[in-house]
Coordinates of C-alpha atoms and ligand atoms in Angstrom, one line a residue:
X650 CA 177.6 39.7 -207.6
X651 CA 180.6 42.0 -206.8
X652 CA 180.6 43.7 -203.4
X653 CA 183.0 46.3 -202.2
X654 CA 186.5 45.1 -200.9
X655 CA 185.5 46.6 -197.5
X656 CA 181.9 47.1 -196.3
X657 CA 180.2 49.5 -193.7
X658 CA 179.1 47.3 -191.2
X659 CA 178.0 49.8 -188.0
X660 CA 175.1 51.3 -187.8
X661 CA 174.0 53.6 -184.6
X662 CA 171.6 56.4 -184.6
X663 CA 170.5 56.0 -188.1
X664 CA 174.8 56.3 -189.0
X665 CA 177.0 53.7 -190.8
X666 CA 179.8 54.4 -189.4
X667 CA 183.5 54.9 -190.5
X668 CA 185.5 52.1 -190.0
X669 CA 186.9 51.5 -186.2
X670 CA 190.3 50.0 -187.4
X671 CA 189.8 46.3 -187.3
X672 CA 187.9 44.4 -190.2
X673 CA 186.9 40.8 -190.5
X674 CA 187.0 39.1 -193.5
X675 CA 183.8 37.5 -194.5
X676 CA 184.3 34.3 -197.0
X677 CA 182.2 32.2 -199.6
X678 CA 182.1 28.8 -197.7
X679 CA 181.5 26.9 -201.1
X680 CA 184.8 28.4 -202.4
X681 CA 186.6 30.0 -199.4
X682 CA 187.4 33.3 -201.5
X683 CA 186.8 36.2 -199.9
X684 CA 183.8 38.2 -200.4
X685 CA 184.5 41.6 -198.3
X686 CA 185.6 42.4 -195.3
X687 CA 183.5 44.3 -192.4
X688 CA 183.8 46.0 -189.5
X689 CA 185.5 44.4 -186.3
X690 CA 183.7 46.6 -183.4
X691 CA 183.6 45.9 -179.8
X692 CA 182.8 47.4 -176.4
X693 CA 183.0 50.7 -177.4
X694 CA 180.4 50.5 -180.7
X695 CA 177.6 48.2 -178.3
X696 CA 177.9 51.0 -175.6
X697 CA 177.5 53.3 -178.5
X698 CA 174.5 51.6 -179.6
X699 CA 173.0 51.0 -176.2
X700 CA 173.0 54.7 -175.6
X701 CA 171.2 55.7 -179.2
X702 CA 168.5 52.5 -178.5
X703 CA 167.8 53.9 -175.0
X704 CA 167.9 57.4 -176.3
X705 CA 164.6 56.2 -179.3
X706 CA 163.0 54.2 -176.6
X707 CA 161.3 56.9 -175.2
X708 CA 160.1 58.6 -178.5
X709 CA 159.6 55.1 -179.9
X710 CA 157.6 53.3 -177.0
X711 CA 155.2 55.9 -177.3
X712 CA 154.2 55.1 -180.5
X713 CA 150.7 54.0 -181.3
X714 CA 151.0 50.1 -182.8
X715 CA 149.6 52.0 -186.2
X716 CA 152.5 53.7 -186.3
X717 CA 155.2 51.0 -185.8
X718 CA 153.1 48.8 -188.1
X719 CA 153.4 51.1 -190.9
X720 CA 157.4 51.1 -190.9
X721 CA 157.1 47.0 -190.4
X722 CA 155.0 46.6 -193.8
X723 CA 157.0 48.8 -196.1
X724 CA 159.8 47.0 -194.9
X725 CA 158.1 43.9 -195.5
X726 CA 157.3 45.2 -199.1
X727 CA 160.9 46.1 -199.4
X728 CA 162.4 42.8 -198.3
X729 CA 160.0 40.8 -200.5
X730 CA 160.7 43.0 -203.9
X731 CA 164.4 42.3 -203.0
X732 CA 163.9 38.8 -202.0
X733 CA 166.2 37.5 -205.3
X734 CA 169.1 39.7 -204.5
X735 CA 169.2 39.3 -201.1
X736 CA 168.7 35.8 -201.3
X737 CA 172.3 36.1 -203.5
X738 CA 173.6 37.8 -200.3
X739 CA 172.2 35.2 -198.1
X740 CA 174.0 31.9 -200.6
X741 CA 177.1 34.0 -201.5
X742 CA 178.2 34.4 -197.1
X743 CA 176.1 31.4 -196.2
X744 CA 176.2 28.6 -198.4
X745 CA 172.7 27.3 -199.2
X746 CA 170.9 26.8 -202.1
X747 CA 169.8 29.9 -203.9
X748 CA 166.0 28.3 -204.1
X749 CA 166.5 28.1 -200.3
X750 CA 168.2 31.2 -199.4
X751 CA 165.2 33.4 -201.6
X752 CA 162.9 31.2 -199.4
X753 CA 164.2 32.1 -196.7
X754 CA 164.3 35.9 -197.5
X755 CA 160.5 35.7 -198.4
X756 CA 160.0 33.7 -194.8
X757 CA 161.5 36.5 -193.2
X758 CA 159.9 39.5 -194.9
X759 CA 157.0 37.0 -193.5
X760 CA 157.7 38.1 -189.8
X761 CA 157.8 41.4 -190.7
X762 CA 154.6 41.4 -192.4
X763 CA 152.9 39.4 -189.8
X764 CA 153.9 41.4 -186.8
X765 CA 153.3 44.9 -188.9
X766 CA 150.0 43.2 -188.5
X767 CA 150.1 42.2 -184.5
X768 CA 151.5 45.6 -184.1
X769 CA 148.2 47.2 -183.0
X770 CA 147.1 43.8 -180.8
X771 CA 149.2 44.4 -177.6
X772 CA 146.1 44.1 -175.7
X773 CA 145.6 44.3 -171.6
X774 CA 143.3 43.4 -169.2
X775 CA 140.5 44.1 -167.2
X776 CA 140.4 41.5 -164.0
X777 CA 137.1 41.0 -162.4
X778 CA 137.8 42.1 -158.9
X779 CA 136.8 40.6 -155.7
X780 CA 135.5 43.8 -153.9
X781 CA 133.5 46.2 -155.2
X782 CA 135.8 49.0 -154.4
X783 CA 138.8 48.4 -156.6
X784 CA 139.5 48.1 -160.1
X785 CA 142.3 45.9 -161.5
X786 CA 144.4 46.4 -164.9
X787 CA 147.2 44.7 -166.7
X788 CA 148.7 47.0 -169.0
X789 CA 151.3 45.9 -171.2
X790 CA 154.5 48.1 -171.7
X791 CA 157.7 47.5 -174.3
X792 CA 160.1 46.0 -172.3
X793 CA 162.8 48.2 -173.5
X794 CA 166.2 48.3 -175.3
X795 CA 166.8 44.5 -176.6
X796 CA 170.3 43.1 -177.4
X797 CA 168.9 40.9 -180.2
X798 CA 172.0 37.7 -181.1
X799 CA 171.8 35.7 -184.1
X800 CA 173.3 33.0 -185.9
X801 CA 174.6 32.1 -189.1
X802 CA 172.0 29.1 -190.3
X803 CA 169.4 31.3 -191.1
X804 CA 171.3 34.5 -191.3
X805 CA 167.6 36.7 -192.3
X806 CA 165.0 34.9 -190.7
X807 CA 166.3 34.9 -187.5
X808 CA 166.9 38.3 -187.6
X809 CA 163.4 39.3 -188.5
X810 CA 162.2 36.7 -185.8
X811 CA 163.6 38.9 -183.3
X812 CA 163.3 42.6 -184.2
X813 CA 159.9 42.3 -185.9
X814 CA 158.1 41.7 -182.4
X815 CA 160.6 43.7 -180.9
X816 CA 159.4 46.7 -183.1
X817 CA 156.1 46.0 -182.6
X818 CA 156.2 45.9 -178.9
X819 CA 157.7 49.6 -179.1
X820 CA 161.2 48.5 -177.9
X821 CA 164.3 49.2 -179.3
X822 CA 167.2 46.8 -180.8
X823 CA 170.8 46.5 -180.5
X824 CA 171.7 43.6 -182.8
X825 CA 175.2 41.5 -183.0
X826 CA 174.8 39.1 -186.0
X827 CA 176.8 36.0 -186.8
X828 CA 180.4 36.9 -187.8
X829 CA 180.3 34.4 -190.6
X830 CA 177.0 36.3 -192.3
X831 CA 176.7 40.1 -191.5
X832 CA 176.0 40.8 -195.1
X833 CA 171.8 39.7 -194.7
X834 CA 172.2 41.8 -191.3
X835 CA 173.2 44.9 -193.3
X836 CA 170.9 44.5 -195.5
X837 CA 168.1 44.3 -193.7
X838 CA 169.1 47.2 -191.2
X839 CA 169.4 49.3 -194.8
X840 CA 165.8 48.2 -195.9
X841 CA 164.5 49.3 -192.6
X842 CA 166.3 52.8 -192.9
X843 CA 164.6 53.3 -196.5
X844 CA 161.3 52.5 -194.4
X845 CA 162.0 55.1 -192.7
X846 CA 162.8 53.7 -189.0
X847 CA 163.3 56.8 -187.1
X848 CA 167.3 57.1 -185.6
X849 CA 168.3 55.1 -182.9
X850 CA 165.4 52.6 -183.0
X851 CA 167.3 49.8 -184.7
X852 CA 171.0 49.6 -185.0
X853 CA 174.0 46.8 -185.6
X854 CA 177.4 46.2 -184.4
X855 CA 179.2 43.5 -186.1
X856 CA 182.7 42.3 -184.6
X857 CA 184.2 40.7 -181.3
X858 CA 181.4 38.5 -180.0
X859 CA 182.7 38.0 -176.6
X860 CA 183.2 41.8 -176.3
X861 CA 179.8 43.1 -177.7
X862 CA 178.1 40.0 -175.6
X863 CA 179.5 41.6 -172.4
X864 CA 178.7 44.9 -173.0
X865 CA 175.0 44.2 -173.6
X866 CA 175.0 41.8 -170.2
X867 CA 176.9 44.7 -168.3
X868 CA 174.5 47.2 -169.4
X869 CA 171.6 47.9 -167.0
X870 CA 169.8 49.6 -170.1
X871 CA 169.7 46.4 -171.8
X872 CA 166.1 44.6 -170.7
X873 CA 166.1 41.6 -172.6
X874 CA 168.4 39.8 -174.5
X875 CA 167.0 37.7 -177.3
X876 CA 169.5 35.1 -178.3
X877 CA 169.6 32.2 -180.5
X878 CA 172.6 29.9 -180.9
X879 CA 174.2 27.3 -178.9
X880 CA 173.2 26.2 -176.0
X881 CA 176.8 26.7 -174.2
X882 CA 176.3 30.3 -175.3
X883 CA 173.0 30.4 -174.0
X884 CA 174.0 28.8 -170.5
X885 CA 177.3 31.9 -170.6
X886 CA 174.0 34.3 -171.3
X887 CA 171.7 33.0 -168.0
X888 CA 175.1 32.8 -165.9
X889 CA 176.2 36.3 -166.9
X890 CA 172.5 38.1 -166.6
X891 CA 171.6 37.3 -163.4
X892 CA 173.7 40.8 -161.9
X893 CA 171.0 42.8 -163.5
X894 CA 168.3 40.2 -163.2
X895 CA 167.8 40.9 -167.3
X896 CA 165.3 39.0 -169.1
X897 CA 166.2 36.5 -171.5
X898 CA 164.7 34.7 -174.6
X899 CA 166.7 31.7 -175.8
X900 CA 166.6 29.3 -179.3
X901 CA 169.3 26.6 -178.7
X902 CA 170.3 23.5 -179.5
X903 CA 168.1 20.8 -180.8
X904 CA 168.8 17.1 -181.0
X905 CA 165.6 16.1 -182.8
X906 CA 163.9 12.7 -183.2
X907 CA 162.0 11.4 -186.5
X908 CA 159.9 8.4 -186.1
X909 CA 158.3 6.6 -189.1
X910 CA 155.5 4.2 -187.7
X911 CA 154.6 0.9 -189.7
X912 CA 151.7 2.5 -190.7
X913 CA 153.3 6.0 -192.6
X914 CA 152.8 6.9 -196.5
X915 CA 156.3 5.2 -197.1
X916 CA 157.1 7.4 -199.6
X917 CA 155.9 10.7 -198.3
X918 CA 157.4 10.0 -195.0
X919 CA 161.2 9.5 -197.0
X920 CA 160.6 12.6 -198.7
X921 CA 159.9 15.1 -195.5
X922 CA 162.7 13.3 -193.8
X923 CA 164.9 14.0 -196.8
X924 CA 163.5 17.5 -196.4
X925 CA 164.2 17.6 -192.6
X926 CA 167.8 16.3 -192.4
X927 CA 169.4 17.8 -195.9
X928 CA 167.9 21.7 -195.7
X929 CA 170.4 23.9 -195.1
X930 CA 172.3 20.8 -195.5
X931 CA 171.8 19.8 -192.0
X932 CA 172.5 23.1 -189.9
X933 CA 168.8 23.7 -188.3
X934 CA 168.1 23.7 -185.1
X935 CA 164.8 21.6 -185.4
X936 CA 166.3 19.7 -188.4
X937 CA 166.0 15.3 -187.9
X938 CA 169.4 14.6 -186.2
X939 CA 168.3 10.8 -185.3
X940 CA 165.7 8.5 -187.1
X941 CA 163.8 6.3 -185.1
X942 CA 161.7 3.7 -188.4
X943 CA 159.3 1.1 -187.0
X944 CA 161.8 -2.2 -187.6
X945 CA 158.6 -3.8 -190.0
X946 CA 159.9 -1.7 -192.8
X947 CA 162.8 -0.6 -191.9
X948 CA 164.7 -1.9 -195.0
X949 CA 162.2 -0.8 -197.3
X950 CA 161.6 2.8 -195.7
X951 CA 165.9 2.9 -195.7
X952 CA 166.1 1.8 -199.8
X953 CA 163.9 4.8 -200.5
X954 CA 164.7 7.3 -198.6
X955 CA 168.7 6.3 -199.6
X956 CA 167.7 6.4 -203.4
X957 CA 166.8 9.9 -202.6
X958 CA 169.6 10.9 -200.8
X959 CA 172.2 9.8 -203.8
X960 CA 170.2 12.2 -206.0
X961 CA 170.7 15.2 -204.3
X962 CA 173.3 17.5 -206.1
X963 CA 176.2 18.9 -204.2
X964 CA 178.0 22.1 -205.3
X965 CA 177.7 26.1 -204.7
X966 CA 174.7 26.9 -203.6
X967 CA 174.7 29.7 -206.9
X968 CA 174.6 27.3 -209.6
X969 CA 171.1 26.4 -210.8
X970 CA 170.1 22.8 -209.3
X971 CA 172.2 22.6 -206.4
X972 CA 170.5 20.5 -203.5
X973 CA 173.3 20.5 -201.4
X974 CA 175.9 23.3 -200.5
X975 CA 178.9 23.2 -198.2
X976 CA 178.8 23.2 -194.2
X977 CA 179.9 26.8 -192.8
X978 CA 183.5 26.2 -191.8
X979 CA 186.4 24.1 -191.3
X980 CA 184.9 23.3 -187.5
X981 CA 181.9 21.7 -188.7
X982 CA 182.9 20.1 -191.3
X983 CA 185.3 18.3 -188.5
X984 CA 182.3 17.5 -186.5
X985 CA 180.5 16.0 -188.8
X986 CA 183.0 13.2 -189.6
X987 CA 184.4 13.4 -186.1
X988 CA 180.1 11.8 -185.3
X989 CA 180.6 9.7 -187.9
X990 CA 183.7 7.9 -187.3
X991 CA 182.8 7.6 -183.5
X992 CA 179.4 5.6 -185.2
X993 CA 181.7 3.5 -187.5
X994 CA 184.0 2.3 -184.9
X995 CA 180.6 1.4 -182.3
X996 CA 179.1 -0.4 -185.4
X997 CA 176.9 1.4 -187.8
X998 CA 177.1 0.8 -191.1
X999 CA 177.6 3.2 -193.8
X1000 CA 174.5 3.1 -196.2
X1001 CA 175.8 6.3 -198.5
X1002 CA 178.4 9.0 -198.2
X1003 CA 180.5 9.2 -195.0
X1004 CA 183.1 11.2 -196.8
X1005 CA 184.0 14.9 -197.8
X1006 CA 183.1 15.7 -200.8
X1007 CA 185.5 15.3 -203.6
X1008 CA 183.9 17.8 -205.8
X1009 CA 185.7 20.8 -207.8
X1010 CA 185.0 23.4 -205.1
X1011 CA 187.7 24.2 -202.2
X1012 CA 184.2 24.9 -199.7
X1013 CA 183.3 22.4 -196.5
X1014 CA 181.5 19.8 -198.7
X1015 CA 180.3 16.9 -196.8
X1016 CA 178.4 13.8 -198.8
X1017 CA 175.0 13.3 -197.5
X1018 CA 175.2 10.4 -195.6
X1019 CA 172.8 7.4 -194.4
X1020 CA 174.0 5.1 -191.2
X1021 CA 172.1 2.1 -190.1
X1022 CA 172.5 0.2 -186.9
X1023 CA 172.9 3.0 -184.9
X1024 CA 173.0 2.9 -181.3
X1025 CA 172.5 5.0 -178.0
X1026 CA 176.2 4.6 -177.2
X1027 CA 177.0 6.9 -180.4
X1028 CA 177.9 10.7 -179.9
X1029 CA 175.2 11.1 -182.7
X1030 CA 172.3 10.0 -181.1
X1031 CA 173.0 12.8 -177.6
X1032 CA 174.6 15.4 -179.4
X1033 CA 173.4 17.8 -181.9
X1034 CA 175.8 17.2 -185.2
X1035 CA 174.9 20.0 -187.5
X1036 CA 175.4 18.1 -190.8
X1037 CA 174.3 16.0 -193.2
X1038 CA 174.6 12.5 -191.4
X1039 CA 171.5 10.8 -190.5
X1040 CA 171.5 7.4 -187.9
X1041 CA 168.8 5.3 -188.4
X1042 CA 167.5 3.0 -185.5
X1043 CA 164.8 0.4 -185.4
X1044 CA 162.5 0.0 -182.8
X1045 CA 159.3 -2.4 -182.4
X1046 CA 156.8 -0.8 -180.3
X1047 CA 155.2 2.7 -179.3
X1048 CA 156.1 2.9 -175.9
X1049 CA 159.7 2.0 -176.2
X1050 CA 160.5 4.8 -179.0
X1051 CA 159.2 7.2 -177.5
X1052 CA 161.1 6.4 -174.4
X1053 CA 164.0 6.6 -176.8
X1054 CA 163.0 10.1 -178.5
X1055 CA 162.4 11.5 -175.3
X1056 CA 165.4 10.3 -173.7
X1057 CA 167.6 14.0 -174.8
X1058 CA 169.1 16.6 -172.5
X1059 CA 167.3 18.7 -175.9
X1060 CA 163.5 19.6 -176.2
X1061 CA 163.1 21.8 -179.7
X1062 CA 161.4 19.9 -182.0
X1063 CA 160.2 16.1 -183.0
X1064 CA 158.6 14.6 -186.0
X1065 CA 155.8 12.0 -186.3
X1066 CA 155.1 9.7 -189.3
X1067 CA 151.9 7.9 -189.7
X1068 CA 148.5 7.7 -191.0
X1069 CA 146.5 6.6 -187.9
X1070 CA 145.1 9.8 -186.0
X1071 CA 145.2 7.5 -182.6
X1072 CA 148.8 7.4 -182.7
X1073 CA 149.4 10.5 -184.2
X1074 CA 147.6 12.3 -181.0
X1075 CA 148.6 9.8 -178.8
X1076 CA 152.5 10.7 -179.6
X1077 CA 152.4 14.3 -179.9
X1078 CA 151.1 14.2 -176.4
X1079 CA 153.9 12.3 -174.9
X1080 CA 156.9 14.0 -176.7
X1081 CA 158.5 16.0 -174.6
X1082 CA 159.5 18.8 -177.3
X1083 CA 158.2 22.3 -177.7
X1084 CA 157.4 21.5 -181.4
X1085 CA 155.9 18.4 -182.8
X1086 CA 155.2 17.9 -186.4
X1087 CA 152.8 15.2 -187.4
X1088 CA 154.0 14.5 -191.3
X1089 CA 155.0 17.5 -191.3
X1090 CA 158.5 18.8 -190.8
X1091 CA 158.9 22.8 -191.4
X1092 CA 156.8 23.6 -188.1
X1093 CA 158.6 27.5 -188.0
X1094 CA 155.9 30.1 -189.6
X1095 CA 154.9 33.6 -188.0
X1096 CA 151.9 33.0 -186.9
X1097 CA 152.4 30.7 -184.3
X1098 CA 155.1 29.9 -181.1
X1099 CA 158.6 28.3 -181.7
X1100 CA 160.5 27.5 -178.9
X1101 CA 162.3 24.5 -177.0
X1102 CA 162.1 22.8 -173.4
X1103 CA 164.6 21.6 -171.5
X1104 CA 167.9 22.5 -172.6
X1105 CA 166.7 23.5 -175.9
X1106 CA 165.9 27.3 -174.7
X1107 CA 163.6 30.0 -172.8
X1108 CA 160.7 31.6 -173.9
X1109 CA 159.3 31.6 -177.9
X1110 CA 158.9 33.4 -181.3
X1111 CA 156.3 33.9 -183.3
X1112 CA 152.9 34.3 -182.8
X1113 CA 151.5 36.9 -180.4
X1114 CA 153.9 34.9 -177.8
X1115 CA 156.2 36.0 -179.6
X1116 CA 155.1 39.9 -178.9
X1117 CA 154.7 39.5 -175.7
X1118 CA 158.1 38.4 -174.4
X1119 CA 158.9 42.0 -175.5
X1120 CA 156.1 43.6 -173.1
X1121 CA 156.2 43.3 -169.4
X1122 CA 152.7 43.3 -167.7
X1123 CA 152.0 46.3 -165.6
X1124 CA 149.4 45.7 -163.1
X1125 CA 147.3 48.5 -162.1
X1126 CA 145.1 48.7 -158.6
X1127 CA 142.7 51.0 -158.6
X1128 CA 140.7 52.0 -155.1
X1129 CA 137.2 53.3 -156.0
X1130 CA 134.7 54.7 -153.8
Ligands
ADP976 P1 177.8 28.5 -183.3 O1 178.9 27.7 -182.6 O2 176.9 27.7 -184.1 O3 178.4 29.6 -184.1 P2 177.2 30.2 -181.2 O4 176.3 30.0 -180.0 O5 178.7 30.3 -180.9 O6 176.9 29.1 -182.2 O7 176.9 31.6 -182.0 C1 175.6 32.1 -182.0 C2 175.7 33.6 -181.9 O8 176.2 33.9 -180.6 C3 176.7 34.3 -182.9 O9 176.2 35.6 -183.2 C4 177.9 34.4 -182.0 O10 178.8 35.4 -182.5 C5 177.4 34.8 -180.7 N1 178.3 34.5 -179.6 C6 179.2 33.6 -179.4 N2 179.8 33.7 -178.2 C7 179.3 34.7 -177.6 C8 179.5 35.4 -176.3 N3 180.4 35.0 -175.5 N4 178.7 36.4 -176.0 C9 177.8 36.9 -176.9 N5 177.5 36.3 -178.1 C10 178.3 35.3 -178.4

């Protein structure tokens, strides 16, 4: 696929506009050759933005949900017709396997579909009142203009995530992708212009993150931001909103336990762990970053699950069969091996991998990698490593791992192996995550809530939960005689 050597990358009030002056190249992590360059914008472009998305809000909140929902399913139509090209896009700035990247395109025309559907379900309420001589409403109203911030591991879906309730609510959307992957972000803002999103409703401003990040907190137009990333960013975000008291939705960090109980389907349970940990080659949020197997079969469950792991095939994510592509950059690559030397030297042992890959490709290639013996003292087990390294601990009864899994400054997501429903229920109940999976591990869908505890994040997507962190709840009294 052959881009432009320079792309249009800002879009206000229905505009892509003409290049500020600065450009940022965007690479290929798989080869590091550059694939175009984009737009570097800043304050000047957000405030830009805010004024177009405040300037729609009025026109666009006062929409009927029949309205917005029509715009949401031809761009859902759109996105899924284009699903193969975009899913190019996605692979060609991102990394991941094609198969994965079109999956991930389809997932988020998903969210688009669904909420074209929740559109017209914004409902209120009618409260009972004690006295006979009032009346009591909830109404709920769009929230207003949304600074919408998004990362590079799923650069579509969690782009769609966001704007696709937004829409629906009726509120309007200034969004700052990832600088690694602002090619999906295009995209999708041009499928929404060919749906015919009237000016101003939606736009993007790709460049200084810092700079675009303050002027959406400085703003007092800016209502909500929606954010998902790291969870130092996030913390920047609560610190800095508080001078305009502006609502925030947060998706950070994840440090997520698997545990395989004596009893799981051995076999099964290796292949969603495999699943868990190696998609997107590590870099999800809710992805197994520690693996808690019951010590009965321990060496077993490890001999399988490893046997998998050494099939997996490493290269760009554009050739046909690849499992495994590169991490995003230099930084994480550095991190990965950074965790797994500090596990080395406190004694785990290296069951496959635990090297770069020495493969024909100049990209961040890490081998998938298997350590046993881990322990709590390792940086591995606390902190979230974004790769494809996964510590394995043993542990004897149910009480005393799940002390262990819930023992995390993190609360996005935790995984449960096993057969017996007793224990299945009994541990989803004491895990102290916003998502638990019961032998299952790819929880995220658009029907229902995803969202962390703890340090893990604010609020949730998907589902009608989803909608209504976009609509603020009016109450109404009403005195009757
Ligand atoms: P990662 O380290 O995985 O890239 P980040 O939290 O830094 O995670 O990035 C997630 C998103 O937050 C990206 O779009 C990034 O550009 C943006 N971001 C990073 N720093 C800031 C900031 N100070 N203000 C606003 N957005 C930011």
């Amino acid at each position: 696929m052959n881009l432009e050597n320079k792309t249009k990358s800002i879009w206000i009030n229905g505009i892509w506009k003409d290049f500020t002056g600065k450009t940022e190249t965007i690479y290929n992590p798989a080869t590091l050759e550059p694939i175009t360059e984009v737009d570097y914008g800043g304050e000047i472009e957000t405030a830009e933005a805010i004024q177009a998305a405040s300037k729609a809000f009025s026109s666009w909140s006062e929409t009927t949900g029949r309205e917005r929902s029509r715009i949401l399913y031809k761009a859902a139509e759109l996105m899924t017709q284009n699903a193969e090209r975009l899913g190019e896009i996605l692979t060609l700035e991102q990394g991941k396997p094609l198969t994965e990247a079109i999956g991930e395109v389809k997932g988020a025309a998903s969210f688009l579909l669904w909420y074209a559907e929740e559109a017209s379900r914004g409902y209120g309420e009618w409260i009972p009142p004690s006295s006979q001589s009032k009346r009591l409403l909830v109404i709920p109203k769009p929230i207003g203009v949304v600074g919408a911030i998004t990362p590079w591991n799923f650069p579509s879906s969690m782009i769609t995530r966001k704007i696709a309730p937004a829409l629906a609510a009726g509120c309007t959307i200034v969004l700052k992708p990832a600088p690694e992957t602002p090619l999906s972000a295009i995209e999708i803002m041009k499928i929404f212009q060919k749906a015919g999103i009237p000016d101003g409703v939606l736009n993007l401003v790709t460049g200084d993150a810092e700079a675009i990040g303050k002027a959406l907190l400085e703003s007092k137009d800016v209502k909500l931001i929606t954010f998902t990333g790291s969870t130092a960013v996030g913390k920047y975000l609560i610190q800095e909103s508080a001078a305009h008291v502006k609502k925030l939705s947060l998706e950070l960090g994840g440090h997520a336990p698997s545990i395989v109980f004596e009893d799981a389907d051995m076999e099964k349970a290796a292949t969603l762990v495999l699943g868990s940990k190696f998609r997107n080659n590590g870099q999800t949020c809710i992805c197994t970053n520690r693996l808690y197997v019951h010590e009965s079969i321990a060496e077993e469950f490890t001999a399988v699950l490893t046997e998998k792991v050494k099939q997996l095939k490493i290269g760009s994510g554009l050739e046909k069969g690849i499992e495994l592509g590169p991490l995003i950059n230099k930084k994480a690559l550095d991190k990965v091996h950074v965790h797994l030397e500090d596990a080395v030297e406190k004694g785990a042992k290296v069951i496959c991998g635990g090297t770069a890959w020495n493969g024909d490709l100049d990209g961040y290639f890490y081998e998938p990698t298997i350590l046993s013996n881990a322990t709590d003292e390792m940086i591995i087990m606390s902190e979230e490593t974004f790769g494809p390294l996964l510590p394995i601990q043993t542990f004897k009864k149910e009480d005393e791992v799940i002390h262990a899994a819930n023992n995390s400054d993190y609360g996005l997501a935790a995984y449960v192996f096993t057969e017996n429903t007793n224990c299945a229920i009994r541990t989803s109940e004491k895990l102290d995550y916003g998502i638990v999976g019961i032998n299952d591990v790819f929880p995220a869908t658009p029907e229902a809530p995803f969202g962390g505890i703890k340090q893990s994040g604010i609020g949730k997507e998907g589902g009608h939960h989803g909608m209504h962190e976009f609509l603020e709840k009016k109450f109404i009294s009403i005195g009757i005689e």
